[in-house]
mmCIF file of C-alpha atoms in Angstrom:
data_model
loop_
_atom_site.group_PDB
_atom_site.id
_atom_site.type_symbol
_atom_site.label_atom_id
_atom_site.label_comp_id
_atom_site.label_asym_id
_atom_site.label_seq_id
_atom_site.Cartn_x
_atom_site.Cartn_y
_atom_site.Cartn_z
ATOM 1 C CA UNK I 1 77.867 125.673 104.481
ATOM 2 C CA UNK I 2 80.894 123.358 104.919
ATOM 3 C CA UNK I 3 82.450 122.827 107.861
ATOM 4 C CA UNK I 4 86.227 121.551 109.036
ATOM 5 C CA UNK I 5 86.995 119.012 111.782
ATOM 6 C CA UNK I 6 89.638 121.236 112.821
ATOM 7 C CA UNK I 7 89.878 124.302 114.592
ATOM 8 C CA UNK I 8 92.290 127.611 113.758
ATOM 9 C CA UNK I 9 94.062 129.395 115.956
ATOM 10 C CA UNK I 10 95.192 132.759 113.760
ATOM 11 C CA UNK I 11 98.157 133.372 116.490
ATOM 12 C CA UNK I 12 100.221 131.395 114.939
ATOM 13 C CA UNK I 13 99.711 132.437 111.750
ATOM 14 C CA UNK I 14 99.977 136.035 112.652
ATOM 15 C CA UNK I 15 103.582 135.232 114.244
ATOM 16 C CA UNK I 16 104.778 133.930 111.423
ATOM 17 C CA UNK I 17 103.696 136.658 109.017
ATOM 18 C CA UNK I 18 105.482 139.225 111.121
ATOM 19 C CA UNK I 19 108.359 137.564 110.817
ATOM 20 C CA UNK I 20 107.915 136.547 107.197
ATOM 21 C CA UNK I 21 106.743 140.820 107.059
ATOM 22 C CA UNK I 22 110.123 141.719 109.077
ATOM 23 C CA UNK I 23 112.325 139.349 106.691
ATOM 24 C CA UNK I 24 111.154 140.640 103.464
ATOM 25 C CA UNK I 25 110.806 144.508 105.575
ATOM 26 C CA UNK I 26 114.654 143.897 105.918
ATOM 27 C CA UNK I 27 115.131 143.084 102.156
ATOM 28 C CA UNK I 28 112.989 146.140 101.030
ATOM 29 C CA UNK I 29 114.958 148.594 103.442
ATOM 30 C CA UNK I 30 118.394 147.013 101.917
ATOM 31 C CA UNK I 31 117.688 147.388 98.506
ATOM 32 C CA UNK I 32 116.296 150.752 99.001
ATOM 33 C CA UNK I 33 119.081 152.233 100.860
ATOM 34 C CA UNK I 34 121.338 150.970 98.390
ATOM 35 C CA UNK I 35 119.769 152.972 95.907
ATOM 36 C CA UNK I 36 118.980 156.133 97.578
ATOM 37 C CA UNK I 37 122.907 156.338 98.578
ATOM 38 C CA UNK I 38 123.885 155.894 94.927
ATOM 39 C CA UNK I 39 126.724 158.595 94.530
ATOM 40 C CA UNK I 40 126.212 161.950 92.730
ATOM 41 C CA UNK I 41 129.706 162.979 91.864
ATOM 42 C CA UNK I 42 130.062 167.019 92.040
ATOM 43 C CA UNK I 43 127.243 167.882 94.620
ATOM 44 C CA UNK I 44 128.520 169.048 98.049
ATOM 45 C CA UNK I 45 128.189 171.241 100.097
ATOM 46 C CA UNK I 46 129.257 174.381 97.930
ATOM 47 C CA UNK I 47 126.287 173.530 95.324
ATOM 48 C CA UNK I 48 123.366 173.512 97.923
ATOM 49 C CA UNK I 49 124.797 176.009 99.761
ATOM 50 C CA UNK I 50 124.059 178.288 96.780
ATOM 51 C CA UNK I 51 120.456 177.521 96.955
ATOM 52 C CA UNK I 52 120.417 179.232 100.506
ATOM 53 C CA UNK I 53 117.108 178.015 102.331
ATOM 54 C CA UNK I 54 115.464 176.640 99.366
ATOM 55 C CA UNK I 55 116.312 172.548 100.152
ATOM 56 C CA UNK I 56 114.851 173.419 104.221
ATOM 57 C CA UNK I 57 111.679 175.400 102.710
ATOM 58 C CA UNK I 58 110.939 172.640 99.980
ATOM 59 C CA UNK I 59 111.529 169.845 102.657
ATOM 60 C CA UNK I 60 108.946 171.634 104.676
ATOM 61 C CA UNK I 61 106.201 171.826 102.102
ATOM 62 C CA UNK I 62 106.968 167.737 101.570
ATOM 63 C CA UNK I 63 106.779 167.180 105.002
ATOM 64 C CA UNK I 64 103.633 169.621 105.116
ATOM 65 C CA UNK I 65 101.904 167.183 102.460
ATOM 66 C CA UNK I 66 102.684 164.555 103.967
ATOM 67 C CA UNK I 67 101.247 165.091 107.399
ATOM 68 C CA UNK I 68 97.949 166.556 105.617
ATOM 69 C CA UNK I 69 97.781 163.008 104.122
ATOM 70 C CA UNK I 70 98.203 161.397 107.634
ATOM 71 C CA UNK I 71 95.683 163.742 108.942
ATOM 72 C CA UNK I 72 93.067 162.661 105.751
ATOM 73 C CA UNK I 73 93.721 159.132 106.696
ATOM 74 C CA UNK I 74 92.824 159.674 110.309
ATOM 75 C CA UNK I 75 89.618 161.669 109.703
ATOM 76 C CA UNK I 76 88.823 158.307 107.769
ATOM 77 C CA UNK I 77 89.508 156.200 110.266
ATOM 78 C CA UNK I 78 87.507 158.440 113.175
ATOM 79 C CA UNK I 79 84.531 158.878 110.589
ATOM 80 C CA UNK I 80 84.514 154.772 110.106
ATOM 81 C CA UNK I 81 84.357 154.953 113.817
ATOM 82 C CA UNK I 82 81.694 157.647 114.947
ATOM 83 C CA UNK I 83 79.246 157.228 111.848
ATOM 84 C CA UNK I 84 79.894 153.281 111.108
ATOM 85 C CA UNK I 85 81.131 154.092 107.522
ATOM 86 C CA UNK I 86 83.260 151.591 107.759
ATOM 87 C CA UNK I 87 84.938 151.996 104.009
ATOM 88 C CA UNK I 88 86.766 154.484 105.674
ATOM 89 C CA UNK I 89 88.514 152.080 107.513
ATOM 90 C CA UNK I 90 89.543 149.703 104.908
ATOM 91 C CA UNK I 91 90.587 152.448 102.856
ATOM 92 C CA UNK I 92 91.838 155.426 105.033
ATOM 93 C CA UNK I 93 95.642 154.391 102.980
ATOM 94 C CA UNK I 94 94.269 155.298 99.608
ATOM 95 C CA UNK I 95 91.992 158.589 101.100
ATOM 96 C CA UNK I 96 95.927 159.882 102.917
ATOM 97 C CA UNK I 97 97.871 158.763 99.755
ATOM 98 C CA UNK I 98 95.371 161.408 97.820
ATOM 99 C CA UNK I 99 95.409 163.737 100.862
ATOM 100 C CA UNK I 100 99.003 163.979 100.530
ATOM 101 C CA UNK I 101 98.547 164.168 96.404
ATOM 102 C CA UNK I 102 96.587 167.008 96.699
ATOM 103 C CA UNK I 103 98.642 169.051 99.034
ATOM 104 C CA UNK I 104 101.858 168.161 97.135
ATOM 105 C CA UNK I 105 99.791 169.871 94.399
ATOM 106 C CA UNK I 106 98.301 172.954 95.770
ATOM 107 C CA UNK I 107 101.262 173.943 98.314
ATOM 108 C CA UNK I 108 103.170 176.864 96.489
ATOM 109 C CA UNK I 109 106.842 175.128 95.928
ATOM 110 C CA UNK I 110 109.847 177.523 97.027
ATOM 111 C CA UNK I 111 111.568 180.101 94.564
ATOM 112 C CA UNK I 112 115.024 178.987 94.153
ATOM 113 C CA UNK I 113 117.301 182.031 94.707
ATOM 114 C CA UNK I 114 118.654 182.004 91.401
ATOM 115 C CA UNK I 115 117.286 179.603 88.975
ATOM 116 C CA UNK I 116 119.061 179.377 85.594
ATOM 117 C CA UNK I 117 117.511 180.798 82.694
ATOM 118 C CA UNK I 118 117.419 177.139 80.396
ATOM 119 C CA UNK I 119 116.174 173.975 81.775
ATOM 120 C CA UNK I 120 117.984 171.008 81.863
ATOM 121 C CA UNK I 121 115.647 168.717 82.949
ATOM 122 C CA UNK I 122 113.306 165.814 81.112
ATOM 123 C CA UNK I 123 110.979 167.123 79.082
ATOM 124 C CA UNK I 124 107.785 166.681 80.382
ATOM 125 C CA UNK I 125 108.255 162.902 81.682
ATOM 126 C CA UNK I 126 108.092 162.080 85.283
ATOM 127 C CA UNK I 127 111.424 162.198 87.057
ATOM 128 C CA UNK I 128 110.446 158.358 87.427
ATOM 129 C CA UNK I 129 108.064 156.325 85.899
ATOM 130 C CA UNK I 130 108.466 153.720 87.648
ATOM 131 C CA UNK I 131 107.066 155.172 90.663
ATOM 132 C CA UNK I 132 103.860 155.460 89.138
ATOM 133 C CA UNK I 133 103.929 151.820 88.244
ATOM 134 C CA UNK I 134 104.489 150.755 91.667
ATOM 135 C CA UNK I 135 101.463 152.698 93.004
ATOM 136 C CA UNK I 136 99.591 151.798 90.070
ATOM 137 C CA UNK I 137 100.179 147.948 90.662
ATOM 138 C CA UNK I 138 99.516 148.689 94.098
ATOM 139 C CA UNK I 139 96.038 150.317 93.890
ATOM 140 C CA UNK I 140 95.260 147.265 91.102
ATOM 141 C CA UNK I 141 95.780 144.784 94.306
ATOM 142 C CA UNK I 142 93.835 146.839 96.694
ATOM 143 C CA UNK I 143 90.361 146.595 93.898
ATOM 144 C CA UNK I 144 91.278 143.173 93.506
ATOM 145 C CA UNK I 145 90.957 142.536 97.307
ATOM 146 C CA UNK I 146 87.950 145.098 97.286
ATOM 147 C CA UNK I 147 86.064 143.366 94.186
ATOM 148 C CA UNK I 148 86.634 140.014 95.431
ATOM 149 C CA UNK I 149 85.073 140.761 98.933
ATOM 150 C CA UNK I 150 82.102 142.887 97.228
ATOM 151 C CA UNK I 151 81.622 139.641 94.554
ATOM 152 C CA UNK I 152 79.785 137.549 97.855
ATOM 153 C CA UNK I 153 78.325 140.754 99.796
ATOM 154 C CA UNK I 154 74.503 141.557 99.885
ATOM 155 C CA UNK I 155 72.966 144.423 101.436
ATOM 156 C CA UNK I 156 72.136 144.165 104.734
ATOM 157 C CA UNK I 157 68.765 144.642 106.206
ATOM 158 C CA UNK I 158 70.486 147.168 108.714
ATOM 159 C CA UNK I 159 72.439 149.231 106.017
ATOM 160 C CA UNK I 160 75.754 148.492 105.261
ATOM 161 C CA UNK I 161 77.399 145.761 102.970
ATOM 162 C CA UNK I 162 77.844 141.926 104.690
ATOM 163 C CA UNK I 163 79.109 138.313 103.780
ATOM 164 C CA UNK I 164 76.247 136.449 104.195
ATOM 165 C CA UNK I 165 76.630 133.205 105.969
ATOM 166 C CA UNK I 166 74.881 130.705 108.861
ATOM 167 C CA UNK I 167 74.964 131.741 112.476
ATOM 168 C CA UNK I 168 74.186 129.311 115.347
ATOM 169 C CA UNK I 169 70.946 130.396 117.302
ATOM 170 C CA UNK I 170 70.668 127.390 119.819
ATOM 171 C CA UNK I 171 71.662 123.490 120.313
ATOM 172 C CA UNK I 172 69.176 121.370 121.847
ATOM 173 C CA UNK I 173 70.162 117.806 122.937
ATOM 174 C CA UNK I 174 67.958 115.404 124.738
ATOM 175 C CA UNK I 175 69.279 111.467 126.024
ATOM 176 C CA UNK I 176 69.256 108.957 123.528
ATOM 177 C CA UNK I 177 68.580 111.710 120.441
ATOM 178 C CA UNK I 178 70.884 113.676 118.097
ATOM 179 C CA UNK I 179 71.371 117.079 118.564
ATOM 180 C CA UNK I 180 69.265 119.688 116.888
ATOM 181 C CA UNK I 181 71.634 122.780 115.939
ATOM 182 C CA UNK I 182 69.257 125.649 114.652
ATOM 183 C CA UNK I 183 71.003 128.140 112.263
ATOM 184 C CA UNK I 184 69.824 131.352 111.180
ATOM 185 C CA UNK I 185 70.924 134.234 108.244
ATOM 186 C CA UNK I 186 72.972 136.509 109.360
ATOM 187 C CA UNK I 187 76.177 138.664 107.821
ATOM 188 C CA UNK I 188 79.884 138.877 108.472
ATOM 189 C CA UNK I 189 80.484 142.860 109.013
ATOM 190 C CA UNK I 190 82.243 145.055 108.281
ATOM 191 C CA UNK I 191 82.556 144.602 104.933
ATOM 192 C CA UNK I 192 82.485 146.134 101.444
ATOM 193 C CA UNK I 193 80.256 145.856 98.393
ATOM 194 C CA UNK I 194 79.713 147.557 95.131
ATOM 195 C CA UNK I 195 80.047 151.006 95.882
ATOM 196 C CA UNK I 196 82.968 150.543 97.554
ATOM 197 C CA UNK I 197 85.025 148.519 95.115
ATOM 198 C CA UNK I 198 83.964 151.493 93.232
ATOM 199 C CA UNK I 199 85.782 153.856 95.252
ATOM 200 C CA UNK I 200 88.677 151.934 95.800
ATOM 201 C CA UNK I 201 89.119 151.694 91.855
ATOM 202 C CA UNK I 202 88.373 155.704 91.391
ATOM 203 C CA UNK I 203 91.236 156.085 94.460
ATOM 204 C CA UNK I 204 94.024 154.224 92.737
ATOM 205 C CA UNK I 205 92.936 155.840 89.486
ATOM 206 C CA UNK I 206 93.095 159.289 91.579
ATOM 207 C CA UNK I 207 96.255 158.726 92.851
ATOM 208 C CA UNK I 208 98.219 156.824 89.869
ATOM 209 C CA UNK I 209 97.208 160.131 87.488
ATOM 210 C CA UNK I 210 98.084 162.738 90.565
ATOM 211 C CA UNK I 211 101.635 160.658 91.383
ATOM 212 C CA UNK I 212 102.102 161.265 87.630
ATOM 213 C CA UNK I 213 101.503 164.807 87.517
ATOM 214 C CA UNK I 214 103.496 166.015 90.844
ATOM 215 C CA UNK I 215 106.903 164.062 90.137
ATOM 216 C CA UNK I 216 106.552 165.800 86.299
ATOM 217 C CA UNK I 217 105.971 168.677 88.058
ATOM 218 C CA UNK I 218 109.038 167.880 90.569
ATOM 219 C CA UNK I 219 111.043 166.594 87.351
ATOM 220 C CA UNK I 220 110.542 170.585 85.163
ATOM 221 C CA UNK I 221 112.713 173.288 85.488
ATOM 222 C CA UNK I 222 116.243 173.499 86.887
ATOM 223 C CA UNK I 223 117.173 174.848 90.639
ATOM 224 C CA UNK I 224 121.142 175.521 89.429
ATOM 225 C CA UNK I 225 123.349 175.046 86.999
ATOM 226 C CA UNK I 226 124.654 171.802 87.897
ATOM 227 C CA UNK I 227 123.186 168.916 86.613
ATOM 228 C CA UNK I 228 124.153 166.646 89.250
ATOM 229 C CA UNK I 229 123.081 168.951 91.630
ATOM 230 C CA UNK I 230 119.256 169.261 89.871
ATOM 231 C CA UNK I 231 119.446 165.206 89.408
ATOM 232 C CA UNK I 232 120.104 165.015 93.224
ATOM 233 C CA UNK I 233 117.434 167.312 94.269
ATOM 234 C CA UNK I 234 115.115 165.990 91.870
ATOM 235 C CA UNK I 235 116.122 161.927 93.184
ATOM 236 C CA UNK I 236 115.294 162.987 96.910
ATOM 237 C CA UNK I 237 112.381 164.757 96.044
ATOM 238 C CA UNK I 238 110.803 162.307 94.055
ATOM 239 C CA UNK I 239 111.471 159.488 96.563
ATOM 240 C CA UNK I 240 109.940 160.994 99.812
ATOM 241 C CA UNK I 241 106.677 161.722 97.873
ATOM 242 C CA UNK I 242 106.581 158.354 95.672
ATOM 243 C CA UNK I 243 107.130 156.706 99.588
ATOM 244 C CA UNK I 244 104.737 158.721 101.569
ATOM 245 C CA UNK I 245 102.229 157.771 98.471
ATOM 246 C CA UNK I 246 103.361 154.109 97.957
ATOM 247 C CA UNK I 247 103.494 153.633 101.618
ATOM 248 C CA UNK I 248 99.876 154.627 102.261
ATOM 249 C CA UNK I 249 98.501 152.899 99.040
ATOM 250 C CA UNK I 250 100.256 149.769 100.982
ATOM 251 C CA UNK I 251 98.716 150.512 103.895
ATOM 252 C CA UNK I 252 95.178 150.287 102.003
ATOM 253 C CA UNK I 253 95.864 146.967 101.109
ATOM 254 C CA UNK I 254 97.447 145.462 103.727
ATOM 255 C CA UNK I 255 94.090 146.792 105.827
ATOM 256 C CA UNK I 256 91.748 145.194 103.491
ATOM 257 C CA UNK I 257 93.558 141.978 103.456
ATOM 258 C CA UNK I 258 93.843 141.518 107.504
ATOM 259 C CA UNK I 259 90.353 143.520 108.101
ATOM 260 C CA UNK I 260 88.704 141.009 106.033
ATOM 261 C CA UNK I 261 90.724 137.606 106.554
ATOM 262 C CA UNK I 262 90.481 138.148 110.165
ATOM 263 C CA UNK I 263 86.746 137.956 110.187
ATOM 264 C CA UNK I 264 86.308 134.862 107.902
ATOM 265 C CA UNK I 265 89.476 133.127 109.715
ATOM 266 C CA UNK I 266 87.365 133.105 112.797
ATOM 267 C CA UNK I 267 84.087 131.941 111.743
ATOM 268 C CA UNK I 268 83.263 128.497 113.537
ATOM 269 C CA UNK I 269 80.369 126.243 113.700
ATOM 270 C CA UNK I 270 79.407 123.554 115.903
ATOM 271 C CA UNK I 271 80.291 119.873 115.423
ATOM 272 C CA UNK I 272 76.995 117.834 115.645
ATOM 273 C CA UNK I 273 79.046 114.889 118.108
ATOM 274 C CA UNK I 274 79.539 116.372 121.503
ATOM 275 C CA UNK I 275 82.487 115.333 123.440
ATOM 276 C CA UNK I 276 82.460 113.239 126.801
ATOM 277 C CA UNK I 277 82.376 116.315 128.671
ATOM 278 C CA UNK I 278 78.480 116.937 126.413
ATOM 279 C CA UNK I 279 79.982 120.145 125.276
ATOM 280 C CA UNK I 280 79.870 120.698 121.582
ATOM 281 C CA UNK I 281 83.301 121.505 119.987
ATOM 282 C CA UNK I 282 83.538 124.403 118.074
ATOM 283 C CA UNK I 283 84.882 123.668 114.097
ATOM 284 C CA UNK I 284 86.294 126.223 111.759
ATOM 285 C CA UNK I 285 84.331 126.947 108.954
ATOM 286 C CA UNK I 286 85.766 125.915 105.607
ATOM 287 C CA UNK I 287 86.950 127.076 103.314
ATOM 288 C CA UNK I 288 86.223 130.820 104.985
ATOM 289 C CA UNK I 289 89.103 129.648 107.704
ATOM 290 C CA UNK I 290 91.733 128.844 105.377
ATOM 291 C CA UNK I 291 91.208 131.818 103.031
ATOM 292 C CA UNK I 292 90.541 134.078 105.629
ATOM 293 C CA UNK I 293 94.077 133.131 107.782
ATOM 294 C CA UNK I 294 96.415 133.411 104.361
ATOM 295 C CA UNK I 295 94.849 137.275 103.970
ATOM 296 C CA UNK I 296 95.231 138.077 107.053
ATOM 297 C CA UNK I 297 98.768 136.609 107.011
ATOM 298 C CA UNK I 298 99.261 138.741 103.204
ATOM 299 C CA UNK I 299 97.826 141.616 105.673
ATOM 300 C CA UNK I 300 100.400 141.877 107.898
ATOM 301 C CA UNK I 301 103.193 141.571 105.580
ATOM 302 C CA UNK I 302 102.107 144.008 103.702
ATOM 303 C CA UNK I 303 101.144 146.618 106.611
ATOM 304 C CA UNK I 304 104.935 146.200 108.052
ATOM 305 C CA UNK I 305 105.975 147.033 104.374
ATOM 306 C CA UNK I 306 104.023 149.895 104.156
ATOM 307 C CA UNK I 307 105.731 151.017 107.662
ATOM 308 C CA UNK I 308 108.881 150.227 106.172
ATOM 309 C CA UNK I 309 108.324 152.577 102.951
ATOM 310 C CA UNK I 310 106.709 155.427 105.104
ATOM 311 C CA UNK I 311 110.189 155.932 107.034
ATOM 312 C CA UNK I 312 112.005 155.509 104.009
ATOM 313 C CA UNK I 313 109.727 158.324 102.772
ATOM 314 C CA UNK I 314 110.881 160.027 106.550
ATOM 315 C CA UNK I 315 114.752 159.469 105.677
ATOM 316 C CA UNK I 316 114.474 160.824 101.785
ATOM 317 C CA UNK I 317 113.296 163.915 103.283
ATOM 318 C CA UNK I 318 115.755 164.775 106.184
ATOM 319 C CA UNK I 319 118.686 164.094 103.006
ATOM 320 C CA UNK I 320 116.903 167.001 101.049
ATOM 321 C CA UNK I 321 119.610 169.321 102.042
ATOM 322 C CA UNK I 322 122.250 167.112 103.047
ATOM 323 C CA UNK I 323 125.350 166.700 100.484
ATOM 324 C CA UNK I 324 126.351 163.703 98.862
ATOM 325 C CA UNK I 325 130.874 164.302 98.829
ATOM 326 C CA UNK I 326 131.109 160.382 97.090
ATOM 327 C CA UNK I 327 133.031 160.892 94.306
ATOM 328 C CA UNK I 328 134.480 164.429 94.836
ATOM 329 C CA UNK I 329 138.474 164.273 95.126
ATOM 330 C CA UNK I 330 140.247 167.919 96.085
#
């Protein structure tokens, strides 16, 4: 075990990756908005209005999925809690992103009023694919951060997965001799290990092929006989579920990072010189510290991003029915 003559204080750190998080929360939310209001010339208020409660009923399924996901996610959480699992914790993002999957899936969609008799959409291609990239990538980080942490884990004797590493036990000092500092095995925990990373790779798989299927599903068929109407249905659609999924798939990661750095960040040893006071200063272990503060930083960031894409996710969905006039002249 190595050991720093420094201690770290993770305030700091934390301060600054909230506002780093906000700053780059800000850029996200800019360039988002910008393309959610690009115009749709030709759908108003006459076109959805033809669709009579369709947009309302479909925006209530969404929002139905979506809270089943949030409800998934929380049922993680509290099992983590009651029954120490705590993978559940780590990974409650990825368990609502599928929650939400699934629902979006088996909740009957609306019957249009009067749906045309050809379609006019994409042939069997999501409305998107680049939504399924973004989750993919997403889930990739989140067994990246999940292998890497099972890679130094052993079984505890206890159950459960650990970072093995040196505890202090007890410092004895007598006048005019050195200081005997007795350490002992023990684990940093919670943690993950094998089985784990294993789930978090079958959860991104999960979710990447279910994203796939639901906006192709999303993208088939035409609601009217407009195609800027369909293409503006199909664009506000698409972006509440892809943001409800992407946002919890963020969420995942941005919990693994800053459940995990925060533990090794504050792991701390004891200097063998003690000071005049005969106390013995506590030292940050390295390079656990150091690692452990930059992905706990990356955590944060990433967890007000996720934030950030979940109301985005909220927005798409209240603009379901709303009707975009840019670009229609009388």
């Amino acid at each position: 075990m190595c050991t720093g003559g420094m201690s770290f204080t993770l305030l700091p750190l934390v301060i600054g990756g909230l506002v780093l998080g906000g700053a780059l929360a800000g850029v996200l939310a800019l360039s988002l908005s910008r393309g959610a209001a690009a115009p749709h010339p030709g759908v108003g208020a006459a076109q959805l209005d033809h669709l009579g409660p369709w947009p309302a009923q479909e925006r209530t399924r969404l929002l139905a999925a979506a809270l089943l996901g949030a409800i998934g996610a929380a049922a993680a959480i509290v099992t983590a809690v009651r029954f120490a699992w705590w993978p559940g914790l780590f990974l409650a993002g990825g368990i609502g992103a599928l929650a939400t999957l699934l629902a979006a899936l088996l909740l009957r969609v609306p019957e249009p009023p009067s749906a045309p008799a050809h379609p006019s959409s994409p042939g069997g291609r999501p409305a998107d694919p680049r939504q399924v990239v973004k989750v993919a990538v997403v889930g990739a980080v989140a067994v990246a951060i999940a292998g890497a942490a099972a890679w130094f884990a052993e079984p505890r004797p206890e159950g459960g997965w650990g970072l093995p590493h040196e505890q202090v036990v007890s410092i004895t000092h007598e006048v005019g001799s050195p200081p005997v500092i007795t350490h002992q095995p023990g684990f940093v925990s919670p943690w993950l290990g094998w089985p784990d990373a294993l789930l978090a790779l079958l959860l991104a798989v999960a979710v990447a092929l279910l994203l796939g299927i639901a906006l192709r599903r999303l993208a088939s068929g035409s609601l009217t006989d407009d195609e800027a109407t369909d293409r503006h249905l199909r664009t506000q659609r698409t972006q509440a579920l892809a943001g409800v999924v992407t946002g919890g798939m963020l969420a995942q990661v941005g919990m693994l990072a800053f459940g995990l750095g925060v533990q090794l960040a504050f792991l701390t040893d004891v200097a063998p010189v003690p000071t005049e006071n005969g106390w013995f200063p506590a030292v940050a272990v390295q390079p656990h510290a150091t690692i452990g503060a930059v992905a706990a930083v990356f955590g944060v960031v990433v967890l007000v991003l996720a934030v950030v894409q979940l109301v985005l996710a909220g927005l798409a969905l209240t603009r379901l029915d709303a009707p975009v006039d840019v670009g229609m002249k009388d």
